[in-house]
Coordinates of C-alpha atoms in Angstrom, one line a residue:
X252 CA 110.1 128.0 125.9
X253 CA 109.9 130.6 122.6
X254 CA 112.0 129.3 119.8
X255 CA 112.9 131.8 117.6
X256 CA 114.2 130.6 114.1
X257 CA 116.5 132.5 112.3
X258 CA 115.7 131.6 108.3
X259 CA 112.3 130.2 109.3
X260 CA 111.6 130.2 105.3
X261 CA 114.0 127.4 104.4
X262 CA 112.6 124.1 104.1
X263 CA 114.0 122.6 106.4
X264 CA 113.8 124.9 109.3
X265 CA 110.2 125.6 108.2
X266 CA 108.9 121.6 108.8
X267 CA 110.9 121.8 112.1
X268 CA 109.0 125.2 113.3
X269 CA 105.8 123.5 112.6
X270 CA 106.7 120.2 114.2
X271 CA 107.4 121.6 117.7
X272 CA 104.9 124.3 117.1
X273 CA 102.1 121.2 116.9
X274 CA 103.8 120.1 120.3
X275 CA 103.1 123.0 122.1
X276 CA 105.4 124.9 121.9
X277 CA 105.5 129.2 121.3
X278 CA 107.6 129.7 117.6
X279 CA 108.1 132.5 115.4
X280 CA 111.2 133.1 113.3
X281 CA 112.7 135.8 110.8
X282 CA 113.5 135.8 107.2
X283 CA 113.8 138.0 104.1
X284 CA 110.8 139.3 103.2
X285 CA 110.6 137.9 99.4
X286 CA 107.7 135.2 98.8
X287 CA 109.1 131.7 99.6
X288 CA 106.5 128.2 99.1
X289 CA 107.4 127.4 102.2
X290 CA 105.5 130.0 104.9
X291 CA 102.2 129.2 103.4
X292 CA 101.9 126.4 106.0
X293 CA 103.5 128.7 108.8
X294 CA 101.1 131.5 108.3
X295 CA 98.1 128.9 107.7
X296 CA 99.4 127.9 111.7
X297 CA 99.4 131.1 112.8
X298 CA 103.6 130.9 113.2
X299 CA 105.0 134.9 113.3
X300 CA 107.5 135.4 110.4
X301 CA 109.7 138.8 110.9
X302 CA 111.8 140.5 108.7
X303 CA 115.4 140.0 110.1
X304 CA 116.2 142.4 112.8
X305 CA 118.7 142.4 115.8
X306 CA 115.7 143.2 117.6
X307 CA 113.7 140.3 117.1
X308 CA 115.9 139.0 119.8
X309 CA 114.9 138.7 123.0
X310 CA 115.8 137.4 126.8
X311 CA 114.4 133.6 127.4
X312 CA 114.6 132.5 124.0
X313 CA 116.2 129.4 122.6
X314 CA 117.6 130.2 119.4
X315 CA 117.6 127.7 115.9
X316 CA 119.8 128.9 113.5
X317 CA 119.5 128.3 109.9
X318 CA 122.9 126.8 108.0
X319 CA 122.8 129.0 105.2
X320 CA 123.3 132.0 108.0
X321 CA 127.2 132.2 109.3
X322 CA 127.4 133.3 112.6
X323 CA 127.8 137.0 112.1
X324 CA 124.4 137.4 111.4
X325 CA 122.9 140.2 113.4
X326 CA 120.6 138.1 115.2
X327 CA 123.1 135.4 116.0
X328 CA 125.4 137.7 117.4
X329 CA 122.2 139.6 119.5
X330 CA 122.0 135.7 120.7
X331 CA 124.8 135.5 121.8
X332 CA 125.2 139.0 123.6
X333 CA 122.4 138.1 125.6
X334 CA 123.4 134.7 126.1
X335 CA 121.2 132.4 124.6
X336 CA 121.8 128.9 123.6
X337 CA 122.1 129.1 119.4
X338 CA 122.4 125.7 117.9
X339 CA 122.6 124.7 114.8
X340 CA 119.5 123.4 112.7
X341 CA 121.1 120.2 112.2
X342 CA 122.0 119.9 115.5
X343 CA 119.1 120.2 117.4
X344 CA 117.0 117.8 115.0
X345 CA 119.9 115.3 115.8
X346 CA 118.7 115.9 119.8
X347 CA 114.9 115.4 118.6
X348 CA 115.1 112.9 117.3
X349 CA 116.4 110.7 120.4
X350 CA 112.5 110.9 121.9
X351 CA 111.7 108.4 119.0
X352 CA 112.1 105.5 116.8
X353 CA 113.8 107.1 113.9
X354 CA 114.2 106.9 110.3
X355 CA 116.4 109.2 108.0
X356 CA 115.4 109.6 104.5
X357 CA 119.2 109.9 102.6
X358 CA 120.4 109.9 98.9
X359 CA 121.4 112.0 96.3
X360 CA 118.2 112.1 94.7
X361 CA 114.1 111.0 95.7
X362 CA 114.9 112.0 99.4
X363 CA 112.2 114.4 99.7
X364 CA 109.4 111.8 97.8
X365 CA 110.3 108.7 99.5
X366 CA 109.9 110.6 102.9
X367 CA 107.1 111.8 102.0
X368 CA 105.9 108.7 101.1
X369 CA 107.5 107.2 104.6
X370 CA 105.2 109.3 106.8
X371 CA 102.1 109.1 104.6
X372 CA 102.6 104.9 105.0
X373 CA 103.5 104.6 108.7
X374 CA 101.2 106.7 109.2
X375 CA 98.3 104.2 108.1
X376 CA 99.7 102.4 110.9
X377 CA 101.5 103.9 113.6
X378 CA 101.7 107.9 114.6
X379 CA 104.8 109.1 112.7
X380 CA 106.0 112.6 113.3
X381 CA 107.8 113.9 110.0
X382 CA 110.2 116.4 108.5
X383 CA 110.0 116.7 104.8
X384 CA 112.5 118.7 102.8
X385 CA 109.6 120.5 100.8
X386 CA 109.1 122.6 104.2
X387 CA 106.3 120.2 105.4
X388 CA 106.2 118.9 108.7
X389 CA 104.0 117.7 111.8
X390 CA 104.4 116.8 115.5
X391 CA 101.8 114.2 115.9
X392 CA 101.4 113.9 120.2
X393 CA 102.1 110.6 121.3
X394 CA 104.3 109.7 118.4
X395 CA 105.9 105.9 118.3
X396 CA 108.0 107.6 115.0
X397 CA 109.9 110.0 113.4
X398 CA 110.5 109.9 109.9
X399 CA 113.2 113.3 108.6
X400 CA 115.1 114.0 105.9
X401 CA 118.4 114.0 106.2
X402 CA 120.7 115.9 103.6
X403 CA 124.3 115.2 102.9
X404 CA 125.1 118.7 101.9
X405 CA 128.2 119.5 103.9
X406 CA 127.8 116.3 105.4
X407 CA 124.8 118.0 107.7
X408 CA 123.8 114.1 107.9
X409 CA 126.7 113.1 110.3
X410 CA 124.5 115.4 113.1
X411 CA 122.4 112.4 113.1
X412 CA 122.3 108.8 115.2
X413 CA 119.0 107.5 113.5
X414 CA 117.6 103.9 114.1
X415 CA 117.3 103.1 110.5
X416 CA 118.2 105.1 107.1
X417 CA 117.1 104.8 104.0
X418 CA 119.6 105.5 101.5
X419 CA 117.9 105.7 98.1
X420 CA 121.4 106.4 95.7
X421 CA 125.0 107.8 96.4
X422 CA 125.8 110.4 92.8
X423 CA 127.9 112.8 92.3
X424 CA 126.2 116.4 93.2
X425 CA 126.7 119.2 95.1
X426 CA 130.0 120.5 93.3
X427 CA 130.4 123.8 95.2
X428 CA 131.3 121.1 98.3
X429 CA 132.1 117.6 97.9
X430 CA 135.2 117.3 95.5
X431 CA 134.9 114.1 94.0
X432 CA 132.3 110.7 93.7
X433 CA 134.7 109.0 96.5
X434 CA 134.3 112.5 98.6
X435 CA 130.5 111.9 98.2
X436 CA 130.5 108.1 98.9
X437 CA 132.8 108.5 102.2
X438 CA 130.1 111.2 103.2
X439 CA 127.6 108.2 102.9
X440 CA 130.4 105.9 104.7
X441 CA 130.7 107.7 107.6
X442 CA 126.6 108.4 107.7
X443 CA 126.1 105.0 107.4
X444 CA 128.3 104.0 110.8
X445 CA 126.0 106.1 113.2
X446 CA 122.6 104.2 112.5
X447 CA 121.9 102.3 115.3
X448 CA 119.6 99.2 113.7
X449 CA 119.4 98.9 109.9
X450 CA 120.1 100.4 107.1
X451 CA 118.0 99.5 104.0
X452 CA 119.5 101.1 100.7
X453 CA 119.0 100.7 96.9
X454 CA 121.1 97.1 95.7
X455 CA 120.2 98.3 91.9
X456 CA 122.6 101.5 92.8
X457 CA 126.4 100.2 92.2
X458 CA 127.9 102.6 94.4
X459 CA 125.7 101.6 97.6
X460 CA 126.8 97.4 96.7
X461 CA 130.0 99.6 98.3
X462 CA 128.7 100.2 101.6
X463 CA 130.6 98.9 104.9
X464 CA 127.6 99.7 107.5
X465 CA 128.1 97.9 111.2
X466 CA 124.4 97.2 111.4
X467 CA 122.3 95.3 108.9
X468 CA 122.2 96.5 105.4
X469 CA 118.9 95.4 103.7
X470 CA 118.8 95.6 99.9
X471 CA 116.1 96.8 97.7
X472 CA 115.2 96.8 93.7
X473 CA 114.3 95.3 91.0
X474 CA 117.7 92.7 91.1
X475 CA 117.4 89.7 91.6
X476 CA 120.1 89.7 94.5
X477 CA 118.3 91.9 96.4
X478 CA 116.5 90.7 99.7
X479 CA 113.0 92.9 98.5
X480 CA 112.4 92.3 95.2
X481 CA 109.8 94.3 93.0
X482 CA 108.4 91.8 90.1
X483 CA 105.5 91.8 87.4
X484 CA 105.6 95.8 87.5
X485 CA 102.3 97.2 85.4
X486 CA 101.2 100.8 84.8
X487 CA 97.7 101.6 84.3
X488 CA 95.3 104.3 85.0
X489 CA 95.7 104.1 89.0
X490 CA 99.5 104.3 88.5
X491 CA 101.5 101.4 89.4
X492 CA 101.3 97.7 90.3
X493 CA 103.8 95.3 91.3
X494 CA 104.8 91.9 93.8
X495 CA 107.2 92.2 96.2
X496 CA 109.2 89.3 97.4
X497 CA 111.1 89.0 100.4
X498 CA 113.8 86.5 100.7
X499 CA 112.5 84.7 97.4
X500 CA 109.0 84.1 99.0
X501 CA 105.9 86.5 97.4
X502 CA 105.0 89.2 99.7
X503 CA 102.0 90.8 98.6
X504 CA 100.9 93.1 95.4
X505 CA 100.9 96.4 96.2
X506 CA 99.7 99.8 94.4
X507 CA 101.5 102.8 94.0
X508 CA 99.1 105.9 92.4
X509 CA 102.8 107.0 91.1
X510 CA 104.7 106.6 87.8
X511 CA 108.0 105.8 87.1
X512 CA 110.6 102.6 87.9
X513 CA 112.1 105.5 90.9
X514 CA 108.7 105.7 92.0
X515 CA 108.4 101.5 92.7
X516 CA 111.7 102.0 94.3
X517 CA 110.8 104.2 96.8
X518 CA 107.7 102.1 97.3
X519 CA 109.8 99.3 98.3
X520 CA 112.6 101.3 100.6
X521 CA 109.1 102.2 102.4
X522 CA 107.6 98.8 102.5
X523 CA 111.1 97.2 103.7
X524 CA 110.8 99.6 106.6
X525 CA 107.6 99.0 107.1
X526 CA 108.2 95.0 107.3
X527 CA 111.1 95.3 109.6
X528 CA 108.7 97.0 111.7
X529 CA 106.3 94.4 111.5
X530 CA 103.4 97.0 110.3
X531 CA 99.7 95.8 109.7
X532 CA 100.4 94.7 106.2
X533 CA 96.8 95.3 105.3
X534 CA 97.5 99.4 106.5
X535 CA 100.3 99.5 104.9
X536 CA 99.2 98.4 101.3
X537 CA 96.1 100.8 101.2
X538 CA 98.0 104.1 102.8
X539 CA 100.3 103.2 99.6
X540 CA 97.3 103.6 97.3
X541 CA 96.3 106.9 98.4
X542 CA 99.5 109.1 98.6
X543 CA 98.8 112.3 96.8
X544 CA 103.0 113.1 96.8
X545 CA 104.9 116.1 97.5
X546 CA 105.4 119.9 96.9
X547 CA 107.3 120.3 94.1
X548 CA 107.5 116.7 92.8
X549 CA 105.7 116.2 89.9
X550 CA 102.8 118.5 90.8
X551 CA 99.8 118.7 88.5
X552 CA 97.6 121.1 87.3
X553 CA 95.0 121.3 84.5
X554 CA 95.6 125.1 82.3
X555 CA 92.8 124.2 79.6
X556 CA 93.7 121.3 77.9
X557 CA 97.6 121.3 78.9
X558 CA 98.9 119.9 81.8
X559 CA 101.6 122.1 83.7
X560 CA 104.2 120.0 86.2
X561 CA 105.8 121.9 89.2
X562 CA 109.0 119.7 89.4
X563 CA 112.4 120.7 91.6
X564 CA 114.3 118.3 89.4
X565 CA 117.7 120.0 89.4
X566 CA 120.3 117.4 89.0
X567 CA 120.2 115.2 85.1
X568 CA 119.3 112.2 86.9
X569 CA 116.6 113.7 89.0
X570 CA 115.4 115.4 85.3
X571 CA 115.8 111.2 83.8
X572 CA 113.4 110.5 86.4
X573 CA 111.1 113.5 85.7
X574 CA 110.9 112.7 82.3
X575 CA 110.1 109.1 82.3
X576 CA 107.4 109.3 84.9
X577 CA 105.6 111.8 82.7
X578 CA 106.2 109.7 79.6
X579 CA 104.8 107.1 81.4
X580 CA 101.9 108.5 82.6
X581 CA 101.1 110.5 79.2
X582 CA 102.3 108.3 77.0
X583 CA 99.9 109.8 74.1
X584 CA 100.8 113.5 74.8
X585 CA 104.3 115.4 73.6
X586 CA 106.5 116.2 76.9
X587 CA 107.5 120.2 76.8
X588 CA 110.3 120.6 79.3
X589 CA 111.4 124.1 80.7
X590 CA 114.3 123.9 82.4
X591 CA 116.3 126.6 85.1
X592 CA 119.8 125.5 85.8
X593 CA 120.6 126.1 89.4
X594 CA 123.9 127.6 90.1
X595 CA 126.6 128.2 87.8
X596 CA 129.3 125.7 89.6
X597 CA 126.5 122.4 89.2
X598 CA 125.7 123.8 85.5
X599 CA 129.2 124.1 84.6
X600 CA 129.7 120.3 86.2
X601 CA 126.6 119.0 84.5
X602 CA 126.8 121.0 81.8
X603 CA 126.9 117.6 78.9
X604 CA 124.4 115.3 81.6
X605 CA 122.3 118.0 81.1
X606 CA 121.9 117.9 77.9
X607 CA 121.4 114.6 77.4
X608 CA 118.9 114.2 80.3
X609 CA 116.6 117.1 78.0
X610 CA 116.7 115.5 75.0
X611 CA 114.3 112.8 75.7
X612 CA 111.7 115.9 75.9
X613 CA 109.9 116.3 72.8
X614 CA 110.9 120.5 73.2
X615 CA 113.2 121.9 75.3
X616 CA 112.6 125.8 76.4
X617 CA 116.0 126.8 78.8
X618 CA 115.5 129.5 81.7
X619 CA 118.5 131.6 82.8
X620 CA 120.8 130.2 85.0
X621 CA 119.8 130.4 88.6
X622 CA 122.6 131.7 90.6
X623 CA 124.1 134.3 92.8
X624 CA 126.1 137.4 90.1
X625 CA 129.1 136.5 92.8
X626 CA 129.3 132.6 91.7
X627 CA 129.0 133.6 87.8
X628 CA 132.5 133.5 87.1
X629 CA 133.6 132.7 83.9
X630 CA 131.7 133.0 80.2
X631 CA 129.1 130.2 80.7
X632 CA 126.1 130.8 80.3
X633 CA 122.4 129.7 79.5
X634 CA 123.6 129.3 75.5
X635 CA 126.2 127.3 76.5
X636 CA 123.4 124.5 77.2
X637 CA 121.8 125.5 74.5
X638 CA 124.3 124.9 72.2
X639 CA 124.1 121.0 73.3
X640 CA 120.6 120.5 72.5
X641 CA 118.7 120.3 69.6
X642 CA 116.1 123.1 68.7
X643 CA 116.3 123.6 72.0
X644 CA 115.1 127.8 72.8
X645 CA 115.0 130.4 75.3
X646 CA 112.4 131.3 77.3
X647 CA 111.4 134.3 79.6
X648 CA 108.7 136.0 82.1
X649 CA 107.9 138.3 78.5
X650 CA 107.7 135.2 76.0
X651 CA 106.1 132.2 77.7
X652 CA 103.7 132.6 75.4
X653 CA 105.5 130.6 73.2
X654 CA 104.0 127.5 75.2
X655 CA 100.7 127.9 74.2
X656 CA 101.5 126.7 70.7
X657 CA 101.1 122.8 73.0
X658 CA 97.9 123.1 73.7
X659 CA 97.6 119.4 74.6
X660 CA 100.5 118.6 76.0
X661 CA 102.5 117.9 79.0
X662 CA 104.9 121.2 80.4
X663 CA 107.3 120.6 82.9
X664 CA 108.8 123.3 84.7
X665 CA 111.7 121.8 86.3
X666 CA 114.5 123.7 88.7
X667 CA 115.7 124.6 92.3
X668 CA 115.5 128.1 91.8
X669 CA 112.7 130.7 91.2
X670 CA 111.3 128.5 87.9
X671 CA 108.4 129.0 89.6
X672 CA 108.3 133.2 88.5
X673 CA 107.8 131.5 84.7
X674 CA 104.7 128.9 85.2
X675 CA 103.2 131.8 86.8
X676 CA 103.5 134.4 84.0
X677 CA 101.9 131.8 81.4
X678 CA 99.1 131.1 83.6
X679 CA 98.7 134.6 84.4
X680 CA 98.7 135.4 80.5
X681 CA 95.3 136.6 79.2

């Protein structure tokens, strides 16, 4: 069978193409031809990438279809001349996943980290296929697992019958869709009906303490109501150390080379899985220790005596989050934040949380608004943030030299856009 994916670059799509290509299986897919993270690992794999074309379709293919791509698309309707099965990218990784014991990775925010922190874990253990929503993904043969991401955007999620899911929070996001916090939650509601053995999701988040699942719900956090309980938390050097207790009874200390309280969390949504499980214990606790983390999540790099942090924090919690693990692991440095909005409907929503979730940043630079010139209705715009936060400036491809006057500090470049264009320009300065 050839699978051709149509939008092979999105990150989604892009983990699934290299999952059934490490099965076996012949891929290649089509995309717009502008630069994306995410076809470094395709081309590393060999996996054809085409500019869109009707006449990248051909007879005997089975086609994947990307969900940003409505069904007019030239090469859906080619599909569909010739009579090809199309389905949906959702879709067909809610057949997948049938062929395993499954875990979906949910939540508003940390569901990219805590997956890949899932598969890194059960890996140590078990063989654990994975999809991760940074456009990673592997099809181990022989796999007991499968630990996905699964997004609620446009309730994609409900696609899904997983064994477990870990739900990490329920917040208020995605304002171009979901129309209220009780839209949001029901979204969760009804995901949280088609897992098949457990669910184990965040007690410290109040909105999940809401959750009516049929199967067991098991609670993790720092609370003591909780069933896994993290206790004794300490930071040092390594990262992070802390007990966990099950059912009031000490578990074991574990290590997490991570920073941050949302880090520890994750760790322990992880290790609950890993105990219902029954996992080697011993596996489990030193796969912990040596997770490296994700694309895009707090990734480090040394630019002479700065440190620069790729981050796709794009939501004021998410930038909390960002912010205190960098505080926390630089605790003698100034934090620098630069900051691209993404999309002018979630700027205009988040336009105060914003601003407060910046001002713990010691400097503030602000990127133009990420967004599509047909969504940019309205006057808002990049000062309108500005305005909110103190000596906060503005910051482009042609002045990001302004960042060298840190020069041993801690620069976070934080977005879901192209933030990316502007860490490049000041390393490429001369």
């Amino acid at each position: 069978m050839l699978y051709h994916f149509v939008g092979i670059k999105g990150s989604g799509m892009s983990a699934l193409a290299q999952i059934l290509f490490d099965m076996g299986e012949t891929v290649q897919g089509s995309d717009i031809e502008k630069e994306f993270f995410t076809e470094i690992a395709l081309r590393d794999k060999g996996i054809k990438i085409l500019p869109f074309n009707k006449e990248n379709i051909q007879p005997g293919m089975k086609v994947i279809a990307g969900n940003a791509f409505s069904d007019d698309h030239e090469e859906i309707v080619a599909a569909h001349e010739l009579g090809l099965e199309v389905v949906r990218y959702h879709d067909f990784l809610g057949q997948f996943m049938n062929e395993f014991i499954s875990i979906a990775v949910t939540g508003s925010h940390g569901k990219t980290s805590t997956t890949g922190l899932l598969s890194h874990v059960m890996n140590g253990a078990k063989k654990t296929s994975f999809l991760i929503g940074d456009g990673t993904g592997m099809g181990l043969p022989n796999s007991e697992y499968f630990a996905f991401e699964a997004c609620e955007y446009r309730r994609h999620f409900l696609s899904y019958t997983p064994d477990y899911a870990i739900i990490t929070n329920i917040d208020f996001d995605h304002p171009d869709y979901f129309a209220s916090m009780s839209d949001v939650f029901n979204a969760f509601q009804e995901m949280s009906r088609k897992v098949k053995k457990g669910i184990v999701a965040c007690g410290d988040d109040e909105n999940l303490k809401d959750l009516n699942a049929l199967v067991p719900t098991y609670y993790y956090g720092f609370n003591e109501d909780n069933k896994v309980i993290a206790k004794n938390v300490e930071s040092s050097e390594l990262g992070t150390s802390f007990d966990v207790y099950i059912d009031g009874e000490f578990y074991e200390r574990f290590t997490t080379p991570m920073f941050g309280n949302h880090q520890v969390l994750n760790a322990l949504a992880v290790i609950t899985i890993c105990y219902l499980e029954k996992l080697d214990i011993i596996l489990i606790k030193d796969a912990l220790q040596t997770f490296g983390g994700v694309k895009r999540r707090f990734a480090e790099k040394k630019h002479q005596n700065q440190i620069l942090v790729d981050d796709y924090a794009h939501h004021p919690t998410e930038i909390k989050a960002t912010l205190e693990s960098a505080n926390k692991k630089y605790p003698t440095r100034k934090i620098v934040a630069v900051f691209q909005p993404h999309t002018f409907s979630r700027t205009q929503a988040f336009l105060q949380d914003f601003a407060d979730s910046l001002k713990p940043a010691d400097k503030v630079f602000l990127c133009d608004i990420f967004g599509s010139a047909r969504e940019a209705s309205g006057e808002l715009t990049i000062k309108d943030l500005q305005n909110l936060i103190p000596n906060a400036s503005l910051i482009t491809e042609e002045t990001v030299a302004d960042l060298k006057a840190f020069e041993n500090d801690v620069i976070i470049f934080m977005g879901a856009g192209d933030i990316q264009k502007i860490q490049k320009a000041y390393e490429n300065l001369k």
